[in-house]
Coordinates of C-alpha atoms in Angstrom, one line a residue:
Chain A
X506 CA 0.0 0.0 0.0
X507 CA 1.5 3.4 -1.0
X508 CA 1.4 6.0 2.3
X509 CA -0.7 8.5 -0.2
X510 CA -3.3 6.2 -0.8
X511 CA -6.4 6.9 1.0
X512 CA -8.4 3.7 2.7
X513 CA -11.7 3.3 4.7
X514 CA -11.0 1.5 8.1
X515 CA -14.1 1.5 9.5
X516 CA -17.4 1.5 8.3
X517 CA -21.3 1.1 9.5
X518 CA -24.9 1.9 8.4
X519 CA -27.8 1.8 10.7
X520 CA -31.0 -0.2 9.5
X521 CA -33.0 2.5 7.4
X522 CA -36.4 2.8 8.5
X523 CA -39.0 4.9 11.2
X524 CA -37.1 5.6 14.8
X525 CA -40.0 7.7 16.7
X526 CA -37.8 6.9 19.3
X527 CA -34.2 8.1 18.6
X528 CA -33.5 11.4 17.1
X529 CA -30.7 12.3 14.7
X530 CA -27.9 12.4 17.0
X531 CA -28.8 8.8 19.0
X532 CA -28.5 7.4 15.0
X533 CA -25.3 9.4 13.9
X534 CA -23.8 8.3 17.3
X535 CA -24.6 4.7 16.8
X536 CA -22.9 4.5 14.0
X537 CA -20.0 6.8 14.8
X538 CA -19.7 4.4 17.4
X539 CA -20.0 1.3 15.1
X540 CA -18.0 2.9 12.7
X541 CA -14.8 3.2 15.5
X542 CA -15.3 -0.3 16.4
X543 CA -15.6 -1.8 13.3
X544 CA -12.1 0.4 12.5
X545 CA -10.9 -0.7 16.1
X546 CA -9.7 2.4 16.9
X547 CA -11.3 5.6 19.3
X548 CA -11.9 8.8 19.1
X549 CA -8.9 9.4 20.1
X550 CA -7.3 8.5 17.1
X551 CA -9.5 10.7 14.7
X552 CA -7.7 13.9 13.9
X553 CA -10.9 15.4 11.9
X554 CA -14.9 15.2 11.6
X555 CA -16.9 16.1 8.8
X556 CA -20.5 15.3 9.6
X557 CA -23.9 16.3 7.6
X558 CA -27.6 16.5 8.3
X559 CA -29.1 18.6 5.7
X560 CA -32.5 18.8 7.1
X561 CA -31.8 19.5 10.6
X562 CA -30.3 22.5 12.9
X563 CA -26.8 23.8 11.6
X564 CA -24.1 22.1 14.4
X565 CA -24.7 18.8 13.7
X566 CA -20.6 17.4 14.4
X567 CA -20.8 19.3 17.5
X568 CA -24.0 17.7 18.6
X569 CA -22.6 14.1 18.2
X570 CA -19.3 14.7 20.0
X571 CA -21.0 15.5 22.8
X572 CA -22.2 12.0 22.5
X573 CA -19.1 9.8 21.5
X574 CA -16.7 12.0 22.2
X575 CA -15.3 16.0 22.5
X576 CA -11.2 15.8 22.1
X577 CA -11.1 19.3 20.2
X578 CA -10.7 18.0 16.6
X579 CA -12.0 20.5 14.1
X580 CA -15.1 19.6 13.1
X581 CA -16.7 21.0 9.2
X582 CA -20.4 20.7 9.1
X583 CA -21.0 20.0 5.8
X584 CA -24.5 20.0 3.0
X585 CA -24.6 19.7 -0.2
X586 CA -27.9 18.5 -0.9
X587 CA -28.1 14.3 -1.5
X588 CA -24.5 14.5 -2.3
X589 CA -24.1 15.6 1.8
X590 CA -22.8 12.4 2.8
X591 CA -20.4 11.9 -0.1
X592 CA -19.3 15.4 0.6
X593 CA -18.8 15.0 4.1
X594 CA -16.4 11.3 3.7
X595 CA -14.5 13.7 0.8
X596 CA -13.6 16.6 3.2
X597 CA -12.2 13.6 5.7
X598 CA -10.0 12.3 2.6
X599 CA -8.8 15.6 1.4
X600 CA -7.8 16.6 5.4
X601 CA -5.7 13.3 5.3
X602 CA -4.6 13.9 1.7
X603 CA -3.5 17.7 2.8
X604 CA -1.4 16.0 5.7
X605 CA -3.4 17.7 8.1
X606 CA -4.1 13.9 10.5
X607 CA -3.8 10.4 9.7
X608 CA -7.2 9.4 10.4
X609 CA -10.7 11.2 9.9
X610 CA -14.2 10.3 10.7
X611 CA -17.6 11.3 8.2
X612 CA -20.9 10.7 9.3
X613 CA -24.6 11.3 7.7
X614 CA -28.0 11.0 9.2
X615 CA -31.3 12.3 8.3
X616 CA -34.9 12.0 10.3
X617 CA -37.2 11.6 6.8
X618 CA -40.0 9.1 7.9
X619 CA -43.5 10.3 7.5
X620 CA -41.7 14.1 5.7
X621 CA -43.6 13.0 2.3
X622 CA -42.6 15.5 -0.5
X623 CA -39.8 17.1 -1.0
X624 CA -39.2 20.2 -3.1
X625 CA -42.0 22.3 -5.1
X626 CA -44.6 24.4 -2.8
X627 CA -44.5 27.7 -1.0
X628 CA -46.3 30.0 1.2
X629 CA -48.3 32.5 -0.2
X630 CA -46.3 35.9 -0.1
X631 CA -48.9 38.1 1.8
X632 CA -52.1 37.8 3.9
X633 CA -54.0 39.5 1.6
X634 CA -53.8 38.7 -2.4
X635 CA -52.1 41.6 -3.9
X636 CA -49.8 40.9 -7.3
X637 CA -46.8 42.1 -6.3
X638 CA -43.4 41.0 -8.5
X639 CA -40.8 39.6 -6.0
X640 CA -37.6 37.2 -6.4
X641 CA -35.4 36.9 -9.5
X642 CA -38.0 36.3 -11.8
X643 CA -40.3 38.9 -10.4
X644 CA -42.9 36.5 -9.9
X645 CA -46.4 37.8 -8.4
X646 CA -47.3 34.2 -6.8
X647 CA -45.4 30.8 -6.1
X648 CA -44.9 29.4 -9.5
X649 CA -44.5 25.5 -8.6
X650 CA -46.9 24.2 -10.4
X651 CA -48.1 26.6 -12.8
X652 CA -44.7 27.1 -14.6
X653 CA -43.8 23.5 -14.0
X654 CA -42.9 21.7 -11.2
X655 CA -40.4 22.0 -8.5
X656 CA -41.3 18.8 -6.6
X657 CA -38.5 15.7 -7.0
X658 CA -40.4 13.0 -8.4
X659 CA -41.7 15.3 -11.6
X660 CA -37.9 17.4 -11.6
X661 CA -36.8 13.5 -12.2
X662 CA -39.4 12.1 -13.8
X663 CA -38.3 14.9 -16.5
X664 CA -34.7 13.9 -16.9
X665 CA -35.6 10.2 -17.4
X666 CA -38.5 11.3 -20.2
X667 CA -35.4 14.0 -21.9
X668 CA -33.1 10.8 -22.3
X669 CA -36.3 9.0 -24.1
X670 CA -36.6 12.0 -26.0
X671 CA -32.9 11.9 -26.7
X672 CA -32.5 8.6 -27.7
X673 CA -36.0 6.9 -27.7
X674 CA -37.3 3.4 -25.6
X675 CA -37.5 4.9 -22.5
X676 CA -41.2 3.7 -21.7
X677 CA -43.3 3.8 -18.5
X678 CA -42.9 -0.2 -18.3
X679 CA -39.1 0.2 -18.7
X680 CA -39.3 2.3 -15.6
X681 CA -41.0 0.4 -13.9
X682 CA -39.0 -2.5 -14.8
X683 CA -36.1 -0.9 -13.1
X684 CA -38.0 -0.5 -10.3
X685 CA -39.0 -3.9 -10.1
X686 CA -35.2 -4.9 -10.2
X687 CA -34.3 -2.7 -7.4
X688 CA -37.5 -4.0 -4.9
X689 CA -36.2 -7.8 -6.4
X690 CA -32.7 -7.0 -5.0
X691 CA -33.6 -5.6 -1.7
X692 CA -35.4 -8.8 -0.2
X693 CA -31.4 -9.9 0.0
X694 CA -30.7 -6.5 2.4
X695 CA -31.8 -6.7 6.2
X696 CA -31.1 -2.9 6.3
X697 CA -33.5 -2.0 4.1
X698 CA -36.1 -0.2 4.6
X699 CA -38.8 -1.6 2.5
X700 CA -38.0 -5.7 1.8
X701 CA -41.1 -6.4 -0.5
X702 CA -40.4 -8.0 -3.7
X703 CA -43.0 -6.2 -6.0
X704 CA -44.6 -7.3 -9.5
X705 CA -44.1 -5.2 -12.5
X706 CA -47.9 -5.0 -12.1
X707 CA -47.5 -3.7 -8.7
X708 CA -45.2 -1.5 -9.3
X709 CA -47.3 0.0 -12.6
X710 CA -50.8 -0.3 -10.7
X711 CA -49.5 1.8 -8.0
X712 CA -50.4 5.3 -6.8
X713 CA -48.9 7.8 -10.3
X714 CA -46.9 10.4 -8.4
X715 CA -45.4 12.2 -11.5
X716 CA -46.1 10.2 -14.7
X717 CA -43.8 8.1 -15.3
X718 CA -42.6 7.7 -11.4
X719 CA -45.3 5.8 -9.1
X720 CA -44.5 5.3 -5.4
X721 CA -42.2 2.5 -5.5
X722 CA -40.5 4.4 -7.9
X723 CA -39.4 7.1 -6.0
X724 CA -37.2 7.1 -3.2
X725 CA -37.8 5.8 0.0
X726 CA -38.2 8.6 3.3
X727 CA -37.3 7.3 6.1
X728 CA -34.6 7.7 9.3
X729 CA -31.2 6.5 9.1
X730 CA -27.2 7.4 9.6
X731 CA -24.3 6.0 8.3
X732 CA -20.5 6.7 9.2
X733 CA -16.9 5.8 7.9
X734 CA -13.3 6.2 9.7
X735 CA -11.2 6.7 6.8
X736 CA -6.6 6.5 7.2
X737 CA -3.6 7.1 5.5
X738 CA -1.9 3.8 3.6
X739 CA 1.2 5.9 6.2
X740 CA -0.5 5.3 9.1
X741 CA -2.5 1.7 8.2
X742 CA 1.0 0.1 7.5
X743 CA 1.6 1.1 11.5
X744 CA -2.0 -0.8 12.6
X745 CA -2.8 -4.8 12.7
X746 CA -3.1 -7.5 10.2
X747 CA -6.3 -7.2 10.5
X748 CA -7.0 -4.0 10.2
X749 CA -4.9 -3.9 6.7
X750 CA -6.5 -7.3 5.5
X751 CA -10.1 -5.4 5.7
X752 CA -9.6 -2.0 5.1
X753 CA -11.2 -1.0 1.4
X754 CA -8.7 1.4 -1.0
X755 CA -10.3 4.3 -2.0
X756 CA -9.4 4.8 -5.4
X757 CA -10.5 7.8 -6.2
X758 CA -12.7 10.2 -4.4
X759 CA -14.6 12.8 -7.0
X760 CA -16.8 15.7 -6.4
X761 CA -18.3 18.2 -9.2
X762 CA -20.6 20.8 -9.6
X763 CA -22.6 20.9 -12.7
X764 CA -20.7 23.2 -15.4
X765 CA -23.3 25.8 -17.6
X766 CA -25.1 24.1 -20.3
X767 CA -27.8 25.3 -22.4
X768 CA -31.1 24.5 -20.2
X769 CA -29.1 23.3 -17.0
X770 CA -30.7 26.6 -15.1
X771 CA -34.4 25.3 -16.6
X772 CA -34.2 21.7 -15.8
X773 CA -31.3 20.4 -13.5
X774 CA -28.3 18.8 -15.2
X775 CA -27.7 15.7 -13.6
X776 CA -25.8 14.2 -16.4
X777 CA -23.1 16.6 -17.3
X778 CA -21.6 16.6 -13.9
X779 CA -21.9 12.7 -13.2
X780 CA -20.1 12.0 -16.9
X781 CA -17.1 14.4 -15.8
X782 CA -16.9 13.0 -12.2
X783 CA -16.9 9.4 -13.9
X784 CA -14.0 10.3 -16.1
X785 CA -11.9 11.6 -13.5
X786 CA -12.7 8.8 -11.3
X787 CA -12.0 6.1 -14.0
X788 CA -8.5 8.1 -14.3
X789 CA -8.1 8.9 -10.8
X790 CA -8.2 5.2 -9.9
X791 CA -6.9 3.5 -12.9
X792 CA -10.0 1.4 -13.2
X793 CA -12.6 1.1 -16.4
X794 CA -16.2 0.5 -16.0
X795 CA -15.6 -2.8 -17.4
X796 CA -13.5 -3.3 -14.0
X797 CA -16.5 -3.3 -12.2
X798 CA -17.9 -5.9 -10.2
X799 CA -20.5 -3.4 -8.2
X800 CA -22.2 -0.2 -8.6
X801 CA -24.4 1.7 -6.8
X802 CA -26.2 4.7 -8.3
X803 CA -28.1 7.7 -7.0
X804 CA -31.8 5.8 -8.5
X805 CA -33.6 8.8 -6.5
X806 CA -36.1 7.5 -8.7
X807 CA -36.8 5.1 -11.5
X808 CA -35.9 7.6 -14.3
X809 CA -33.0 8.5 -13.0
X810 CA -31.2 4.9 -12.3
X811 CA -31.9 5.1 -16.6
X812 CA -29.7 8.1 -17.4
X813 CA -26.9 7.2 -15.3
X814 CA -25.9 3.7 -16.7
X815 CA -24.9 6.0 -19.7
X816 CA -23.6 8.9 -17.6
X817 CA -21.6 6.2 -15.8
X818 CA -20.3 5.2 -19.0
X819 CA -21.6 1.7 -17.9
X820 CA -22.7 1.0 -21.6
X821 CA -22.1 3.1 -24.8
X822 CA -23.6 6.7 -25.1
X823 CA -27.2 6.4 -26.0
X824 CA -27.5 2.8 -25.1
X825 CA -29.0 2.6 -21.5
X826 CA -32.4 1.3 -23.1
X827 CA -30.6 -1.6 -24.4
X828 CA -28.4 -2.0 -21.6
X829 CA -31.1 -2.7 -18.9
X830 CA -33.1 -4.6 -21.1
X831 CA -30.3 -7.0 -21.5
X832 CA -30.8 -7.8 -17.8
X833 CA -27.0 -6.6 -17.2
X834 CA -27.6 -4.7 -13.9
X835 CA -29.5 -7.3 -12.2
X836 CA -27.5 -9.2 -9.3
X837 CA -27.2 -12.0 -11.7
X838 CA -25.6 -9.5 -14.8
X839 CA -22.3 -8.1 -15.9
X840 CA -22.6 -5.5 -14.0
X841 CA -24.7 -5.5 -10.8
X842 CA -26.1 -2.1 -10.1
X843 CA -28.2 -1.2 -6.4
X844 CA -27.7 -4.9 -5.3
X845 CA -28.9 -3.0 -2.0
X846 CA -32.1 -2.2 -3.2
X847 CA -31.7 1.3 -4.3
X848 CA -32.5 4.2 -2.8
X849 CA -36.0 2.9 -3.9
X850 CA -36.4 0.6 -1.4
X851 CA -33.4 0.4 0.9
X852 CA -34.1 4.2 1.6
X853 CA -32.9 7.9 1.3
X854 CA -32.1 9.5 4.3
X855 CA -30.5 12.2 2.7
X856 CA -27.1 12.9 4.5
X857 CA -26.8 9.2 5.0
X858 CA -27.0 7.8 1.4
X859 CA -23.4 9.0 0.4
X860 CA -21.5 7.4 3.4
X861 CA -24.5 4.0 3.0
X862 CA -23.8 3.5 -0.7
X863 CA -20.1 3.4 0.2
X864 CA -20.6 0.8 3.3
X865 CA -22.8 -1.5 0.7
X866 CA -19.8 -1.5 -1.9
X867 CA -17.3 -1.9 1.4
X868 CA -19.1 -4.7 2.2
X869 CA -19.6 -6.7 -0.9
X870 CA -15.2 -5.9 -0.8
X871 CA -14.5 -7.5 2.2
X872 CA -16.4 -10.4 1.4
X873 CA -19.4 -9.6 4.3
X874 CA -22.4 -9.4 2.5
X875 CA -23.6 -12.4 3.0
X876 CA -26.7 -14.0 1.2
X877 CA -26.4 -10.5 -1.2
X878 CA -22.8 -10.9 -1.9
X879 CA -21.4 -10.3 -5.2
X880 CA -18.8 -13.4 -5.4
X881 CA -15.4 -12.2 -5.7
X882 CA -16.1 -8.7 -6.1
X883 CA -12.7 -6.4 -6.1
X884 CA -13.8 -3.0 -7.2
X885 CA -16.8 -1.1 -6.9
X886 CA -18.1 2.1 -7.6
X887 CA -20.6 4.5 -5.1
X888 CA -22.1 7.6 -6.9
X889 CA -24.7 10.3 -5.5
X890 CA -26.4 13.3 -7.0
X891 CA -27.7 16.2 -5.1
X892 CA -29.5 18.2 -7.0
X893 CA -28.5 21.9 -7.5
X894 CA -26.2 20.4 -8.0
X895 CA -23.3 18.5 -7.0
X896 CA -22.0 14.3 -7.6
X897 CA -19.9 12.7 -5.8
X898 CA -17.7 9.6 -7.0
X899 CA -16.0 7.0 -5.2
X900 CA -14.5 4.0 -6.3
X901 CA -13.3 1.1 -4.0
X902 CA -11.1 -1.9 -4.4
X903 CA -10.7 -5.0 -2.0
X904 CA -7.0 -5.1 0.2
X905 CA -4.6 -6.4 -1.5
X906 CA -3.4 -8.4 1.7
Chain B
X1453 CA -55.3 54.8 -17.5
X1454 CA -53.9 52.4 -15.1
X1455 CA -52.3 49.7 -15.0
X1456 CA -54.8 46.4 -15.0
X1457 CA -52.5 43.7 -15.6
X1458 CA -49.5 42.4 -14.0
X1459 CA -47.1 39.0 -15.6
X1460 CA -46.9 35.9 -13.5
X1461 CA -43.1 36.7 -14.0
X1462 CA -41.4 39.6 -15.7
X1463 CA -40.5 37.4 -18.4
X1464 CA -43.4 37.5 -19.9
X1465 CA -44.3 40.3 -21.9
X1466 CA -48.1 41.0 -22.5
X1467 CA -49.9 43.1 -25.0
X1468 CA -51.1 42.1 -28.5
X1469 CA -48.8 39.5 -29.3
X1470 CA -48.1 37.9 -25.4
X1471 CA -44.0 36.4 -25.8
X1472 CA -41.7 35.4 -23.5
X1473 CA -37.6 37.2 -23.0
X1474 CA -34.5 36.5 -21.9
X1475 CA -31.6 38.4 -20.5
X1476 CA -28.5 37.2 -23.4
X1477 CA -25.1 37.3 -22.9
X1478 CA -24.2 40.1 -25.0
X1479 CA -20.6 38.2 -25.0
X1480 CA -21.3 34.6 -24.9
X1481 CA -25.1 34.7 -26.3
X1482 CA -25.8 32.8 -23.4
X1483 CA -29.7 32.7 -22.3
X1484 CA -31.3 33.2 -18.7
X1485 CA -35.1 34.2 -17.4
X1486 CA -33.8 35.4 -13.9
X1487 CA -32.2 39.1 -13.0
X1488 CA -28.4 38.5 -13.6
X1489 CA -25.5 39.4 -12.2
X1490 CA -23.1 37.7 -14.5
X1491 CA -23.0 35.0 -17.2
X1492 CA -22.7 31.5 -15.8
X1493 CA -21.1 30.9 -19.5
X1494 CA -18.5 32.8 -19.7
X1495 CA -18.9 35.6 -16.6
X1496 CA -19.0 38.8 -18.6
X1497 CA -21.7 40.8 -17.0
X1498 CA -23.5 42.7 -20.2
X1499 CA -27.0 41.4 -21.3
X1500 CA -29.3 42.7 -23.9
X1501 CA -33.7 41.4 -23.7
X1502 CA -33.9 39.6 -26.2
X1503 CA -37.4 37.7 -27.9
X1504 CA -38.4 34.0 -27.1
X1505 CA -40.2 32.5 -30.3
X1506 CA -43.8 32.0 -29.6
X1507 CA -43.5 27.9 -31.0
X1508 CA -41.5 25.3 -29.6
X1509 CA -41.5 21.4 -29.2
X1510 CA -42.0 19.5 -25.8
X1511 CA -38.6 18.0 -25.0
X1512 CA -39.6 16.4 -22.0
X1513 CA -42.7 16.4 -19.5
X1514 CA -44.4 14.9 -16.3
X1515 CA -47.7 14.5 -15.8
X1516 CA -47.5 15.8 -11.7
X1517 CA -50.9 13.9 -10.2
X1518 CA -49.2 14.5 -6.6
X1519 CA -48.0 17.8 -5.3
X1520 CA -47.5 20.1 -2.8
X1521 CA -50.5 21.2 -0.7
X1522 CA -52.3 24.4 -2.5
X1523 CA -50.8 23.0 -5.5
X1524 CA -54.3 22.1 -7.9
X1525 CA -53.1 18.8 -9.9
X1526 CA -52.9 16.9 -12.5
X1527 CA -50.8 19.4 -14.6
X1528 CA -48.0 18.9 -17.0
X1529 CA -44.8 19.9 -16.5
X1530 CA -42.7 20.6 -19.7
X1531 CA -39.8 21.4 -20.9
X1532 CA -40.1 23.1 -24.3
X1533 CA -37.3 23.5 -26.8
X1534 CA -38.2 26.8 -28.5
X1535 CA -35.8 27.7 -31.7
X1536 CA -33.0 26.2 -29.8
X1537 CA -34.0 27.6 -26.1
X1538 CA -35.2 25.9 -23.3
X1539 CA -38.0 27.1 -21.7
X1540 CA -40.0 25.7 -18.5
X1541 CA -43.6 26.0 -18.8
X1542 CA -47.1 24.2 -18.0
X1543 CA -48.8 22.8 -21.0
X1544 CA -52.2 23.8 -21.8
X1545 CA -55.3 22.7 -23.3
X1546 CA -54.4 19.2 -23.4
X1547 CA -55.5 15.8 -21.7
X1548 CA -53.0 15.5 -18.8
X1549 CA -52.3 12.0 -20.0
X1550 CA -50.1 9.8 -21.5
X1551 CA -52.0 9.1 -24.5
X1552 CA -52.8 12.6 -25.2
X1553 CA -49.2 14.3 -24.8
X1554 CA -45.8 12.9 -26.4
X1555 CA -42.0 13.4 -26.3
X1556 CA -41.7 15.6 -29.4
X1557 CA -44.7 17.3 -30.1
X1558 CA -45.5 20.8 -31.4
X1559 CA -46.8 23.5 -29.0
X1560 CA -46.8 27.1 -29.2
X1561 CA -47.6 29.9 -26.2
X1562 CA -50.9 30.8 -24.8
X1563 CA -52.0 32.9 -22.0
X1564 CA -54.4 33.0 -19.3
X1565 CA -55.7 35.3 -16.3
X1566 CA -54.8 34.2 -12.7
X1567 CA -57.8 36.1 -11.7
X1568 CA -57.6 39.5 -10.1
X1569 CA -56.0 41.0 -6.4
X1570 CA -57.5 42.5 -3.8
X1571 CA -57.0 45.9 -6.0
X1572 CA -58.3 44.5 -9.1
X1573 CA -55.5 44.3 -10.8
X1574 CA -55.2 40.8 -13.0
X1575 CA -51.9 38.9 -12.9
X1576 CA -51.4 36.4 -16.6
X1577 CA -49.6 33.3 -16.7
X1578 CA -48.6 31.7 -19.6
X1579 CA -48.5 27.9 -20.7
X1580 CA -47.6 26.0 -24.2
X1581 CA -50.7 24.3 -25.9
X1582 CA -50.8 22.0 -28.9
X1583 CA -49.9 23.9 -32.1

């Protein structure tokens, strides 16, 4: 292992689902605490904190200290959207990478069970109805909904429907069909939130939330935190055996920001962004997508697991249609994609999703997934979106002790 | 004589031939709907108002049958490629369905009253409806 590499030593995700019971900091502390055990190390040893809940109160890090532990670290509160978690692991990695400590600690949680929409809506400006232009646009009213929408399922319902402009095939069933893989795939995942295989029929007959997303094919609210220790190769070469034989290589660690393009500041560009952080990811790491043996994708919904098999560069440009139809990204394909169950079943709470995806590919690495486990898996590849927008990228490859 | 109507947004432009405009990058040619303070193109900070054409194609949609309280649904949401500009907008008299509105089809702008304010004074919103 070179001493500039970058490795995660510790990692946990609660079970996603409804805690009336525990609020955000009794999740992010279980699995900080997980996280250290699973690491074998203790607070003591983390030199930096980077934590993210991007619905709650500003302070978050702080707030969990005071639970696991408050030995004067810095601490950067981070949010950037569903990319929060991502974000937060990233400013760990570039601390160690600046030579600023040997070990850091990242951890998302979110309290989303029971929220229901997100995005679109708005108050009414005044008590009484009076015209009166306000904002950027000079806009008399709230416009969501009557100059399109702002809510998430239609916002991505949209950019799945543009790529079946764009290159044709992309049909409600198809949707759906992806859908059904990802509900298929998380009966194998105890920590999912929702474990029900569903029909294609189900999943069609369901309540239409924004044509072509139905329920199941949007993701999943619900509570949950996930946390990761991450060390220097330097300072992993000084630990255990066992420590080395598990810890999981990151690769290459990747965040963008979407760059102008015509219509990115009409409808959100989620594709632009994700096809430059692949590329310096592929590069960063060394790795092709052909390399893969894992992926999971930000499939916020249905139509938007579509555009990022080609965004991904997981099949040629224009060729996701044909790509999922070929059954490739079921558990059983060339390349396994959400093996977890998705974000459409397994669950999105927010800050948690880019520190869970990367547990899930960490997992399958080390050889611990057990009934779900992708035999032999070496390198896998964790990607979010958070809209606005910003992707994160990571790619991760089994020890080579 | 006073004023009577007001736009949903200032980038609509009423009168006897309703349009929409955009703020251009004098520089880059760039196109935005919102008050700028630079070009996210290429940063130079000089527009000029130009003229959206009236017709367009839908590039994408969403048929919203679930939104945010206060928010009347179904609706169509589209995205409307008009002579090479992107435009967000509603569509209008059209079956929100499936059947009744496809990836690629012709539409051109129409407007309609918002009803009046407290002072009487009428906002217009706009949408795309089959051409």
């Amino acid at each position: 292992m070179a001493t500039d590499d970058i490795y995660i030593l510790g990692i946990y995700m609660t079970k996603f689902g409804k805690y009336p019971d525990k609020d955000t900091v009794d999740l992010a502390s279980e699995a900080v605490i997980a996280a250290l055990a699973d690491a074998q190390v203790t607070m003591k040893d983390i030199g930096v904190m980077a934590a993210g809940c991007l619905m709650g109160q500003g302070g978050i890090g702080q707030m969990i200290q005071k639970q696991v532990g408050q030995t004067g670290i810095p601490v950067y509160n981070v949010s950037n959207a569903c990319a929060t978690g991502a974000t937060a692991l990233r400013t760990a990695i570039m601390a160690i990478k600046a030579g600023e400590c040997d070990m850091g600690l990242a951890v998302g949680v979110e309290k989303l069970a029971g929220v229901g929409l997100l995005g679109g809506g708005g108050t009414p400006k005044s008590k009484n109805k009076e015209w009166t232009p306000q904002g950027r646009f000079g806009s008399v009213t709230n416009v969501d909904g009557l100059i399109g929408t702002a809510a998430m399922p239609g916002t991505f319902a949209q950019v799945g429907m543009e790529y079946g402009h764009k290159y044709g095939g992309a049909t409600f069933e198809l949707f759906a069909k992806i859908s059904e893989k990802n509900h298929a795939h998380s009966t194998l995942n105890p920590l999912a939130a929702y474990t029900k295989r569903m029909s294609l029929d189900e999943i069609m007959n369901d309540i239409m939330i924004s044509y072509p997303n139905t329920r199941p094919m949007c993701s999943a609210n619900c509570d949950g935190a996930a946390a990761a220790v991450v060390v220097s190769g330097a300072k992993l070469k000084t630990l255990s055996l066992e420590q080395q034989r598990r810890a999981i290589k990151v690769s290459a660690s990747i965040l963008t920001s979407d760059p102008y393009q015509e219509a990115c500041q009409v409808l959100p560009d989620v594709n632009t962004l994700t096809r430059i952080a692949a590329k310096q990811a592929y590069e960063q790491a060394g790795v092709s997508p052909s390399d893969l043996n894992l992926v999971e994708l930000h499939d916020c919904f249905a139509t938007a697991e579509l555009v990022h098999y080609d965004n991904l560069m997981l099949c040629e440009e224009g060729g996701a249609v044909d790509f999922f139809n070929s059954g490739a990204t079921w558990r059983d394909g060339s390349m396994p994609v959400n093996v977890s169950g998705g974000l459409e079943s397994k669950g999105h709470p927010i800050a948690a999703t880019g520190i869970a995806n990367i547990w899930e590919v960490c997992h399958h690495l080390r050889g611990e997934a057990g009934p779900r486990q992708i035999e032999g898996a070496k390198v896998g590849l964790a990607h979010v979106i958070g809209l606005g927008s910003a992707c994160g990228i990571h790619i991760l490859e089994k020890s080579a002790l | 004589m006073t004023i009577t109507q007001v736009p949903l947004v200032d980038y609509l432009v009423l009168g006897d031939s309703p349009h929409l405009i955009a703020n251009e990058c004098t520089k880059c040619g760039a196109r935005y709907f919102d008050r700028r303070n630079a070009c996210a193109s290429c940063f130079a900070t000089d527009f000029k108002k130009v003229t959206i054409v009236n017709e367009g194609i839908v590039r994408s949609f969403t048929i919203v049958t679930f939104a945010a309280p206060g928010v009347p649904v179904p609706f169509v949401a589209a995205i409307i490629d008009c002579g090479g500009t992107s435009v967000r907008g509603n569509l209008a008299n059209v079956e929100a369905t499936p059947e009744k509105v496809t990836l690629g089809m012709k539409v051109k702008l129409t407007t309609y009253s918002l009803g009046a304010d407290d002072n009487g004074l009428e906002a217009i919103g706009f949408g795309y409806e089959p051409a």
